[in-house]
mmCIF file of C-alpha atoms and ligand atoms in Angstrom:
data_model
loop_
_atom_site.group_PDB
_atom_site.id
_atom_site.type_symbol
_atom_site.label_atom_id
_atom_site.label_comp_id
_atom_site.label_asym_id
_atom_site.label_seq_id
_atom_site.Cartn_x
_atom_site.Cartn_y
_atom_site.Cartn_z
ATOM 1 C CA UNK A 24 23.144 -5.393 12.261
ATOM 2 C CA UNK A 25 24.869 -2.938 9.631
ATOM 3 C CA UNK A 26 21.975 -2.929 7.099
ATOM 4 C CA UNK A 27 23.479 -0.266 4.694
ATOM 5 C CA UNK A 28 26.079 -2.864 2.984
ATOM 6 C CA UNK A 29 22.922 -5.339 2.630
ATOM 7 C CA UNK A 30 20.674 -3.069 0.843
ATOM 8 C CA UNK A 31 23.546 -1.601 -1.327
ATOM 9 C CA UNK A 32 24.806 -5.148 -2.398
ATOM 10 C CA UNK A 33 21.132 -5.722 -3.086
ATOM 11 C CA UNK A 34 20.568 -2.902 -5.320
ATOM 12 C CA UNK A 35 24.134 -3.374 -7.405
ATOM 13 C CA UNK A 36 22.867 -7.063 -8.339
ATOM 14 C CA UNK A 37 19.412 -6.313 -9.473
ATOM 15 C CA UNK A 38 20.913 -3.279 -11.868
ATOM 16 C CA UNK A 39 21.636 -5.340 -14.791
ATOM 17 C CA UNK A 40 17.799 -6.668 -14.697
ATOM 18 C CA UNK A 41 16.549 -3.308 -14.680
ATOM 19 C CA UNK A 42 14.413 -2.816 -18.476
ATOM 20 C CA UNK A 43 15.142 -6.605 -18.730
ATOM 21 C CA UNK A 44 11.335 -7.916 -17.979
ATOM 22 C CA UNK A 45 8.231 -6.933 -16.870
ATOM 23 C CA UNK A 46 5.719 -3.935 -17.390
ATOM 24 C CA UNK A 47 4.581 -0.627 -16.045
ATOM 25 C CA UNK A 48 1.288 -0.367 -15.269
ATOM 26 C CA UNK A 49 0.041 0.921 -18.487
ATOM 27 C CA UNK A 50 -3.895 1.373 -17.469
ATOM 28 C CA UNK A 51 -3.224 4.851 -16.429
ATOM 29 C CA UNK A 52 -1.310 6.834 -18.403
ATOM 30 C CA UNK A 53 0.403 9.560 -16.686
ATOM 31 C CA UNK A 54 2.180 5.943 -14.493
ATOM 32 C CA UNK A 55 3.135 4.360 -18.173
ATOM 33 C CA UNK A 56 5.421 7.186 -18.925
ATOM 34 C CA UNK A 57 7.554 6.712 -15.666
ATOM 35 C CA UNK A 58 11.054 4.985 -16.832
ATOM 36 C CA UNK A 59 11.371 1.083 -15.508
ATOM 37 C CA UNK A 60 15.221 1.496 -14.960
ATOM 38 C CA UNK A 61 14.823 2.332 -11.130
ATOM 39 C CA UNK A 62 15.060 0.863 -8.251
ATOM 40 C CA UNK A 63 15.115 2.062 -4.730
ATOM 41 C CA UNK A 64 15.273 0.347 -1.629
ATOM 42 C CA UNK A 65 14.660 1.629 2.201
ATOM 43 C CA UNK A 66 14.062 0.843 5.425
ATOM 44 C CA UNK A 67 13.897 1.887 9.060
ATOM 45 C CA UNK A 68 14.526 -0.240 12.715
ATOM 46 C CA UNK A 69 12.216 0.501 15.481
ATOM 47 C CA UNK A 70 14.558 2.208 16.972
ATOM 48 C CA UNK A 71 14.985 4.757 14.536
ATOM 49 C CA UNK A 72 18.037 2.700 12.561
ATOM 50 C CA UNK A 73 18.106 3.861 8.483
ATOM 51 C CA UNK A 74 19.631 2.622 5.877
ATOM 52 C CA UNK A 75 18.946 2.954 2.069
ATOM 53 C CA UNK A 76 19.951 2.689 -1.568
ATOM 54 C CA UNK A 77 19.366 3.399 -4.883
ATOM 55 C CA UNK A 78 16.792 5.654 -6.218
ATOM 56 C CA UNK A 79 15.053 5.668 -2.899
ATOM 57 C CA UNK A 80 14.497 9.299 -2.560
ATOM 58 C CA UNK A 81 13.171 9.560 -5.552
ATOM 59 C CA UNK A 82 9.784 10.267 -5.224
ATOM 60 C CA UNK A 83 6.935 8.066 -6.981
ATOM 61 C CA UNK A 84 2.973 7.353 -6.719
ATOM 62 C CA UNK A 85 2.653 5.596 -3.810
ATOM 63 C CA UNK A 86 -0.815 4.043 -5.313
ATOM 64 C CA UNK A 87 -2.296 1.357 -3.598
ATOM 65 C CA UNK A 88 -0.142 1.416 -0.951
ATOM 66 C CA UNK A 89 -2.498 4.248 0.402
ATOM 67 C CA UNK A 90 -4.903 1.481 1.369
ATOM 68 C CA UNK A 91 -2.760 0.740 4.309
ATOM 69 C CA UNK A 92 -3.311 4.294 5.345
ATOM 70 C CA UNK A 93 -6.726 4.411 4.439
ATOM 71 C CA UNK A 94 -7.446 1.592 6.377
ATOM 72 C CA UNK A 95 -5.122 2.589 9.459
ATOM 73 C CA UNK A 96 -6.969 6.122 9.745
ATOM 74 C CA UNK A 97 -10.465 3.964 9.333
ATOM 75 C CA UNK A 98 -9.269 1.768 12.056
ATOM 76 C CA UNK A 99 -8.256 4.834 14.174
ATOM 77 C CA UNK A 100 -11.534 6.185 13.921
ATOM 78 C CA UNK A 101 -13.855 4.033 13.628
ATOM 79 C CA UNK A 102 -12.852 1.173 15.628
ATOM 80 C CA UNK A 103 -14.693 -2.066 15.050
ATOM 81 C CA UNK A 104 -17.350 -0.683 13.162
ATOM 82 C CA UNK A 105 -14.967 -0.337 9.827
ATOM 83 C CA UNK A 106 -15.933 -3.882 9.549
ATOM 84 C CA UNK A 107 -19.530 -3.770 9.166
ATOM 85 C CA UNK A 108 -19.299 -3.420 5.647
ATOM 86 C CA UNK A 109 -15.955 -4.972 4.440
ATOM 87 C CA UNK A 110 -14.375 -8.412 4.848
ATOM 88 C CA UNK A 111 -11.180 -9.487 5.517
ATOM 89 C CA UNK A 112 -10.394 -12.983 3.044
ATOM 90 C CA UNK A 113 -8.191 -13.104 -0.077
ATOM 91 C CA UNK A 114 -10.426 -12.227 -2.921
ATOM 92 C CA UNK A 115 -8.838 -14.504 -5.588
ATOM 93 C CA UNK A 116 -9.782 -11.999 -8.289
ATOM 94 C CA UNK A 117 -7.985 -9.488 -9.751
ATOM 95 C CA UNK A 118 -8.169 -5.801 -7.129
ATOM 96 C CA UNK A 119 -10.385 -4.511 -9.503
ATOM 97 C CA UNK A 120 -12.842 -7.513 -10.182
ATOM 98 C CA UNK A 121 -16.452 -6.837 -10.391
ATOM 99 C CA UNK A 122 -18.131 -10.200 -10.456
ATOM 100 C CA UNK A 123 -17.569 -11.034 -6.919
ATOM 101 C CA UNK A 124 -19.398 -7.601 -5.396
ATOM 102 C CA UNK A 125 -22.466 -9.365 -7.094
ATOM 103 C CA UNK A 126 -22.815 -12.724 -5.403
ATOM 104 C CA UNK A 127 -21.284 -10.807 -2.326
ATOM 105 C CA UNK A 128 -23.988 -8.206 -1.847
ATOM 106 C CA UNK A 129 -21.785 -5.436 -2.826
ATOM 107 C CA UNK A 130 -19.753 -6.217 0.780
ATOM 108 C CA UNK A 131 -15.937 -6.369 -0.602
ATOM 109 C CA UNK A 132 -13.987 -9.471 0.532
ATOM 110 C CA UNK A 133 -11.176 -7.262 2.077
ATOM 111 C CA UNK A 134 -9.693 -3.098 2.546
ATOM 112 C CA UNK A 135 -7.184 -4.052 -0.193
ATOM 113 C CA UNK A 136 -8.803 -4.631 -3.444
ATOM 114 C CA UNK A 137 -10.285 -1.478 -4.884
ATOM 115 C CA UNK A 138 -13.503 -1.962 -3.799
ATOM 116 C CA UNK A 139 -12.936 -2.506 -0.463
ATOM 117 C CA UNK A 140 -10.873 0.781 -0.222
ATOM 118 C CA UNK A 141 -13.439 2.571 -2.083
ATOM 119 C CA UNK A 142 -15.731 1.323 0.874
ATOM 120 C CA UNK A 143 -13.196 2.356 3.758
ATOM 121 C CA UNK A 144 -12.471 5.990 1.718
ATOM 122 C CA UNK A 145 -17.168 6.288 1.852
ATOM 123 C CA UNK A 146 -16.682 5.839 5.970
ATOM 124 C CA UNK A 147 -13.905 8.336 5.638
ATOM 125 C CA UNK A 148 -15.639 11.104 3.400
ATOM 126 C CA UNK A 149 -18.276 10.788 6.159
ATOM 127 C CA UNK A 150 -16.280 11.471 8.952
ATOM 128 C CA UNK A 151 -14.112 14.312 7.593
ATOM 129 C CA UNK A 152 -11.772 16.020 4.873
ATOM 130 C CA UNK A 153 -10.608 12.717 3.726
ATOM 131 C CA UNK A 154 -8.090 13.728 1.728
ATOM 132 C CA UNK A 155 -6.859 16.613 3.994
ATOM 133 C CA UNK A 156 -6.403 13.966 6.581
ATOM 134 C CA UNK A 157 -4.763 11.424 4.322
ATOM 135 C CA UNK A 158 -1.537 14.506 3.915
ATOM 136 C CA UNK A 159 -1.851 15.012 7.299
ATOM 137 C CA UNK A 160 -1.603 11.178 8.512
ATOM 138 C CA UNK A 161 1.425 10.521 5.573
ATOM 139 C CA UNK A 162 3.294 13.747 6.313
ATOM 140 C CA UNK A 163 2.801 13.429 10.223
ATOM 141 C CA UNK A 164 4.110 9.546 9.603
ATOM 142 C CA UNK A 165 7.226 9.989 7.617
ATOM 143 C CA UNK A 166 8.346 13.421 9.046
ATOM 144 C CA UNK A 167 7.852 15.409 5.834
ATOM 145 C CA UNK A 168 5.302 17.396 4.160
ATOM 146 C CA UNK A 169 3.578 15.242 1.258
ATOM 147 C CA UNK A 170 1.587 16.282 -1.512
ATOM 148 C CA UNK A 171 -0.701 14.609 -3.784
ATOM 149 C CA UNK A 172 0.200 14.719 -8.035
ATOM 150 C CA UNK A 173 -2.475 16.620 -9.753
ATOM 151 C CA UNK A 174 -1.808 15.057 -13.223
ATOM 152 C CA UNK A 175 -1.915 11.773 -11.634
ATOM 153 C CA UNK A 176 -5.149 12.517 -9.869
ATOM 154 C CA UNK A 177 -6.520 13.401 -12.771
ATOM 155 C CA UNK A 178 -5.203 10.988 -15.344
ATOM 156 C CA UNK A 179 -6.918 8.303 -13.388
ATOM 157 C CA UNK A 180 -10.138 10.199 -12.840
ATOM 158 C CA UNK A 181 -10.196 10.232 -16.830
ATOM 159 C CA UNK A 182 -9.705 6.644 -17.130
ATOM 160 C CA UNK A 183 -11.314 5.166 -14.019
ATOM 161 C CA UNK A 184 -14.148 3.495 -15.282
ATOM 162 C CA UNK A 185 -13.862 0.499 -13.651
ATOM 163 C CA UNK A 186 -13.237 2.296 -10.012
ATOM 164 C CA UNK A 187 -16.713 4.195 -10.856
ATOM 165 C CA UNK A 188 -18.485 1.024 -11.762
ATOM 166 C CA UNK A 189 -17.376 -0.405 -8.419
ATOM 167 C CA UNK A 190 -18.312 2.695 -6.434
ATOM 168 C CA UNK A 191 -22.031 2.628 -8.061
ATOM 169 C CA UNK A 192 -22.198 -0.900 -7.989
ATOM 170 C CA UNK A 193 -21.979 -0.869 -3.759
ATOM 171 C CA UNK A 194 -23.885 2.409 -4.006
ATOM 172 C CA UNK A 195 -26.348 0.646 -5.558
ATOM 173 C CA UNK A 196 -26.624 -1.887 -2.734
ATOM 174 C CA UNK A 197 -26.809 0.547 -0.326
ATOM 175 C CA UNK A 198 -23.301 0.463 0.854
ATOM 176 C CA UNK A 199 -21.473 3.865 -0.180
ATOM 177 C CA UNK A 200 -23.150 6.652 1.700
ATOM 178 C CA UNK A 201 -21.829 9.694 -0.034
ATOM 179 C CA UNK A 202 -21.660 11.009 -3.748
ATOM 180 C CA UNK A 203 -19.963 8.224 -5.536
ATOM 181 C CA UNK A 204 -18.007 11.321 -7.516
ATOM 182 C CA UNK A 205 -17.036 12.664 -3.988
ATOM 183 C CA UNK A 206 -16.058 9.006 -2.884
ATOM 184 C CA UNK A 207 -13.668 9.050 -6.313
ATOM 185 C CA UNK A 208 -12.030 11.932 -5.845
ATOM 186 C CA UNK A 209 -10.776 11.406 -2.301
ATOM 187 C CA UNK A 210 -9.543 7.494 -3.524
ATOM 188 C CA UNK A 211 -7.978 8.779 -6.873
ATOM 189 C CA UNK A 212 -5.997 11.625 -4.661
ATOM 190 C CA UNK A 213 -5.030 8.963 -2.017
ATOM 191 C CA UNK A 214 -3.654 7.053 -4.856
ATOM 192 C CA UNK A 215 -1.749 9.387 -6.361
ATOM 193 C CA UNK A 216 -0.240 10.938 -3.455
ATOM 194 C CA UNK A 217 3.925 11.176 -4.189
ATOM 195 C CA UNK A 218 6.509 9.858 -1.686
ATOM 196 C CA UNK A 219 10.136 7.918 -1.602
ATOM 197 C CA UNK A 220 11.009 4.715 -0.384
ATOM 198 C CA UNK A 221 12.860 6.218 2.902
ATOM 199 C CA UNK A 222 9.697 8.329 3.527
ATOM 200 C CA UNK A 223 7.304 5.296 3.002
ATOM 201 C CA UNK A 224 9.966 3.020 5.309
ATOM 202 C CA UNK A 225 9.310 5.602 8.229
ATOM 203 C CA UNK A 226 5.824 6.179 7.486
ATOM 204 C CA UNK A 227 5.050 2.310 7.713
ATOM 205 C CA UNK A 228 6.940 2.506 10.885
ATOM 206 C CA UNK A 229 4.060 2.109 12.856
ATOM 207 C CA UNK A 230 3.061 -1.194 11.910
ATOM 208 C CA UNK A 231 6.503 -3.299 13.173
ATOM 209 C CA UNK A 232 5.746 -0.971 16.840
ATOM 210 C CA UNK A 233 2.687 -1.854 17.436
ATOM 211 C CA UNK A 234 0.790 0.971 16.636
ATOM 212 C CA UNK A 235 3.053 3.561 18.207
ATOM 213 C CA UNK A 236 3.919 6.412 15.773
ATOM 214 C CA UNK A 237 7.268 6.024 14.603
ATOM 215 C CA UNK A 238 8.610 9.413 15.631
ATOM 216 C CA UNK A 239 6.440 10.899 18.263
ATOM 217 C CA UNK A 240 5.690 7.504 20.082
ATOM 218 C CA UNK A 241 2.311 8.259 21.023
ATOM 219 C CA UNK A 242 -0.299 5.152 19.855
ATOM 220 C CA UNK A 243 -1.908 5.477 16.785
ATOM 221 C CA UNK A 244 -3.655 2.005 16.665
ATOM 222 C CA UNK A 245 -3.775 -0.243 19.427
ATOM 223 C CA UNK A 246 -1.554 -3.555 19.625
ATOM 224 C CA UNK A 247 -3.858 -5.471 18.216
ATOM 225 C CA UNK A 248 -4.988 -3.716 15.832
ATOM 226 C CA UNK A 249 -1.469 -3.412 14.472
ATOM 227 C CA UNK A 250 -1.231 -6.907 14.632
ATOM 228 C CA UNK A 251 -4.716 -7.232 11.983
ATOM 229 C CA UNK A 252 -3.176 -4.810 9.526
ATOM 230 C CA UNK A 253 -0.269 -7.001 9.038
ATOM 231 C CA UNK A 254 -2.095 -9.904 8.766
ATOM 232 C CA UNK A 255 -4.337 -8.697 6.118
ATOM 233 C CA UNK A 256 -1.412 -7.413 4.038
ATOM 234 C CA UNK A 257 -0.106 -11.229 4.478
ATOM 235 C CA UNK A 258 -2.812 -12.608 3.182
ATOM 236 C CA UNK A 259 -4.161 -9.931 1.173
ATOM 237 C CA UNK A 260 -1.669 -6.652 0.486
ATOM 238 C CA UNK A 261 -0.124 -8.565 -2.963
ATOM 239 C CA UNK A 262 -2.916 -9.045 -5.207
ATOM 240 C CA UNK A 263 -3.255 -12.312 -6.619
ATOM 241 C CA UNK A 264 -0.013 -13.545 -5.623
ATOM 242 C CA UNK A 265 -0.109 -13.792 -1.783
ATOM 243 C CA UNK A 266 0.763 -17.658 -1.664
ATOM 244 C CA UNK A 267 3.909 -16.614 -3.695
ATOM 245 C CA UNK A 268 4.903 -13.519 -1.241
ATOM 246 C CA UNK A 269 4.736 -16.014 1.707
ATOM 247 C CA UNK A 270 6.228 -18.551 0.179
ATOM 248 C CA UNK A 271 9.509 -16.429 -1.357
ATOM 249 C CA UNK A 272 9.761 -13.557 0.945
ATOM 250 C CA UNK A 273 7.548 -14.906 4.035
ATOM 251 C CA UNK A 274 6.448 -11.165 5.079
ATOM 252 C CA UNK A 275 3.488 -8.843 5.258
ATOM 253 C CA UNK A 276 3.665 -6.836 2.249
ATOM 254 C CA UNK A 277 1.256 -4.427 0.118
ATOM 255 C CA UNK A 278 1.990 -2.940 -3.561
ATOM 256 C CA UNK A 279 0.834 -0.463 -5.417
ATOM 257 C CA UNK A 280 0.560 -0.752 -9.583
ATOM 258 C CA UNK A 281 3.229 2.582 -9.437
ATOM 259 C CA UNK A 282 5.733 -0.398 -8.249
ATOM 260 C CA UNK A 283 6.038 0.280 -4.756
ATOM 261 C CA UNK A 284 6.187 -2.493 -2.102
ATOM 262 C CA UNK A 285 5.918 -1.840 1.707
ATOM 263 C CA UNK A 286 7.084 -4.761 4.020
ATOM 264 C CA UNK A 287 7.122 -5.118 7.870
ATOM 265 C CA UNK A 288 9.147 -7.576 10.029
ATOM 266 C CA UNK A 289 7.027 -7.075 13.155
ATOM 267 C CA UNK A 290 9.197 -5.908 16.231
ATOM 268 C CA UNK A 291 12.353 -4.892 14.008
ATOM 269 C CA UNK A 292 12.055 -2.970 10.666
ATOM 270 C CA UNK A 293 9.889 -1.718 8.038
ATOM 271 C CA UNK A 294 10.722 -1.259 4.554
ATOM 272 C CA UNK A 295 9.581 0.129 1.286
ATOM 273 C CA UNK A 296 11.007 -1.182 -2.562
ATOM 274 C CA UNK A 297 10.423 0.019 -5.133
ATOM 275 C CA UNK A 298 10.749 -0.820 -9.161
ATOM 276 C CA UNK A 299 7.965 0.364 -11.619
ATOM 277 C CA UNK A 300 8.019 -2.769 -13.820
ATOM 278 C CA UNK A 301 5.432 -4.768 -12.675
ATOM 279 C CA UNK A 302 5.171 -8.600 -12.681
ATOM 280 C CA UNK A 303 1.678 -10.784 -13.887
ATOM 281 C CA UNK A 304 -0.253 -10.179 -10.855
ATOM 282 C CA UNK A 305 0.836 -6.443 -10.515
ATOM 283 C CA UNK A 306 3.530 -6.526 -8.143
ATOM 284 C CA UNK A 307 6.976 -5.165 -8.732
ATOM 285 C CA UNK A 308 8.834 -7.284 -10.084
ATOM 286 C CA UNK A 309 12.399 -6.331 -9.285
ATOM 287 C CA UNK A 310 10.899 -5.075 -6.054
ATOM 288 C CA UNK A 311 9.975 -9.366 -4.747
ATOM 289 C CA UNK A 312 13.282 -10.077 -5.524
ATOM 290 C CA UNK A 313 15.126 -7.600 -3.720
ATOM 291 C CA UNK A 314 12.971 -8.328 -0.381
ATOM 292 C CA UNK A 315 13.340 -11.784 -1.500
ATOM 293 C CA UNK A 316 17.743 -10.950 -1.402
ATOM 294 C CA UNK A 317 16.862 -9.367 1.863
ATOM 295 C CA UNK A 318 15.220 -11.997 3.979
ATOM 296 C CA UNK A 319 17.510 -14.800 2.667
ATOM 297 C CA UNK A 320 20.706 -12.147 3.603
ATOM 298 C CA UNK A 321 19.590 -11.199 6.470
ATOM 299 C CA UNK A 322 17.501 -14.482 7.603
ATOM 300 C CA UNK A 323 14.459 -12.083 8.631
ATOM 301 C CA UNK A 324 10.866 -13.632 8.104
ATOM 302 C CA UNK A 325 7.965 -14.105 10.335
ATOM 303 C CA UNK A 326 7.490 -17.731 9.712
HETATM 304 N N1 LIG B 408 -5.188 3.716 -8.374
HETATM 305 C C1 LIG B 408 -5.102 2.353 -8.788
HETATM 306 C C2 LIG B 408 -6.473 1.842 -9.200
HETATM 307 O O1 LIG B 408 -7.416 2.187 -8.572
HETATM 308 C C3 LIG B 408 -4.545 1.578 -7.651
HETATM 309 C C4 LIG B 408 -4.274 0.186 -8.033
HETATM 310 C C5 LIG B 408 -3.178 -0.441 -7.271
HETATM 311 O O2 LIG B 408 -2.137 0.150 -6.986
HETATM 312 O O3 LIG B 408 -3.389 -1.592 -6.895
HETATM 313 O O4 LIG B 408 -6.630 1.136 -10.139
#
């Protein structure tokens, strides 16, 4: 299938939406200045297929869609034992909710809601350089050097309260091992690490191969460990609006708050949106409909 026409027809209907509604993520400033009248869109086959449009080389902060990597180089290194101290269930709560950590023992219901990324980037601070290896992973992935943005870094380091009140709330029930400020750092530069919707397409490319690296072949995660990632980001990678995701687009996805959406149909493609406007629940807004435009185009869903 000739994907470039799709994506390009997909991008010149959403245009005259652009501005029209929703948000950007206004919590942390240096994201709020970042204009809401883009929209890229990207992906890549498993057998090395591209096709893209719009502003998708333009790059933007990935944000939470480093948990996927987070969790993929956790997974990679620490096998099983990344579970010991996060869960894996929709957390019905908004990714940065405190409230459940209490009843919960400070044990986060899954690796996509702040706190349970805060708890995967503790296992990873233990191990080694975590945010070295979080370049190294992204850049090795998509092909191309990455870098992280300072001034985003640090804009959310100034404003984080709410990430530091998770960190020393499961510090204080014995579940973060390291400084919580070291812990911090390495999430808040994972977060604001900069890349385009074609880079994020191959870098995700792992995930619809089962684990093999999408350039160099060689495994990075196991089969079925592939198969767990994209199973959490079905029921878990969209914030509060998971039902909704399955239900329109019928994909594993994850966002990020910078507007970025990562998708995989498992065996074919992966693909990255992105729109910085920002629906309700925190997920791009133009970004669901244009995977929305895709799988009803292209009749591509796992269900
Ligand atoms: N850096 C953001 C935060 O910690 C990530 C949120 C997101 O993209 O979901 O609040």
């Amino acid at each position: 299938m000739d994907f470039q026409p799709v994506l390009e027809e997909i991008v010149a209907s959403l245009r005259p939406q652009l501005g029209l509604e929703g948000q950007v993520a206004s919590y942390i400033p240096a994201l709020a200045r970042v204009s809401p009248l883009q929209l890229g869109i990207a992906l890549r086959t498993c057998d090395g297929q591209e096709a893209h449009a719009g502003d998708s080389l333009t790059p933007f902060s990935i944000q939470s869609l480093s948990k996927l990597f987070s969790l993929t180089l956790g997974m990679r290194e620490m096998g099983e034992a990344i579970w010991e101290r996060i869960g894996r269930e929709p957390s019905g709560n908004p990714f940065n909710s405190l409230v459940q950590l209490e009843s919960e023992q400070g044990i986060p219901r899954n690796p996509f809601i702040n706190a349970g990324a805060l708890a995967v980037t503790d296992r990873l601070v233990t191990l080694f350089d975590a945010k070295a290896q979080m370049l190294a992973l992204l850049s090795s992935l998509c092909g191309e050097t990455v870098h992280f943005d300072e001034e985003v870094a640090a804009s959310e380091a100034s404003t984080g309260f709410r990430n530091a009140a998770l960190a020393n709330f499961m510090k204080s029930f014995g579940r973060i091992d390291n400084d919580v400020s070291e812990v911090l750092d390495a999430y808040f530069h994972h977060c604001s690490v900069s890349m385009n919707c074609l880079q994020l397409a191959r870098a995700a490319g792992f995930l619809c191969r089962d684990g093999a690296h999408p350039f160099a072949g060689e495994p990075l995660l196991s089969e079925r460990q592939t198969r767990r990632i994209n199973s959490l980001m079905l029921t878990c990678g969209t914030y509060d609006a998971a039902g909704e995701f399955a239900f329109r687009i019928g994909l594993p996805c994850k966002s990020g708050v910078g507007g970025g959406i990562v998708a995989v149909v498992p065996d074919k493609l992966t693909m990255c949106v992105w729109s910085p406007a920002l629906e309700a629940s925190g997920n791009s807004l133009l970004g669901m409909k244009a995977l929305e435009m895709f799988t009803a185009r292209t009749g591509l869903s796992i269900f």
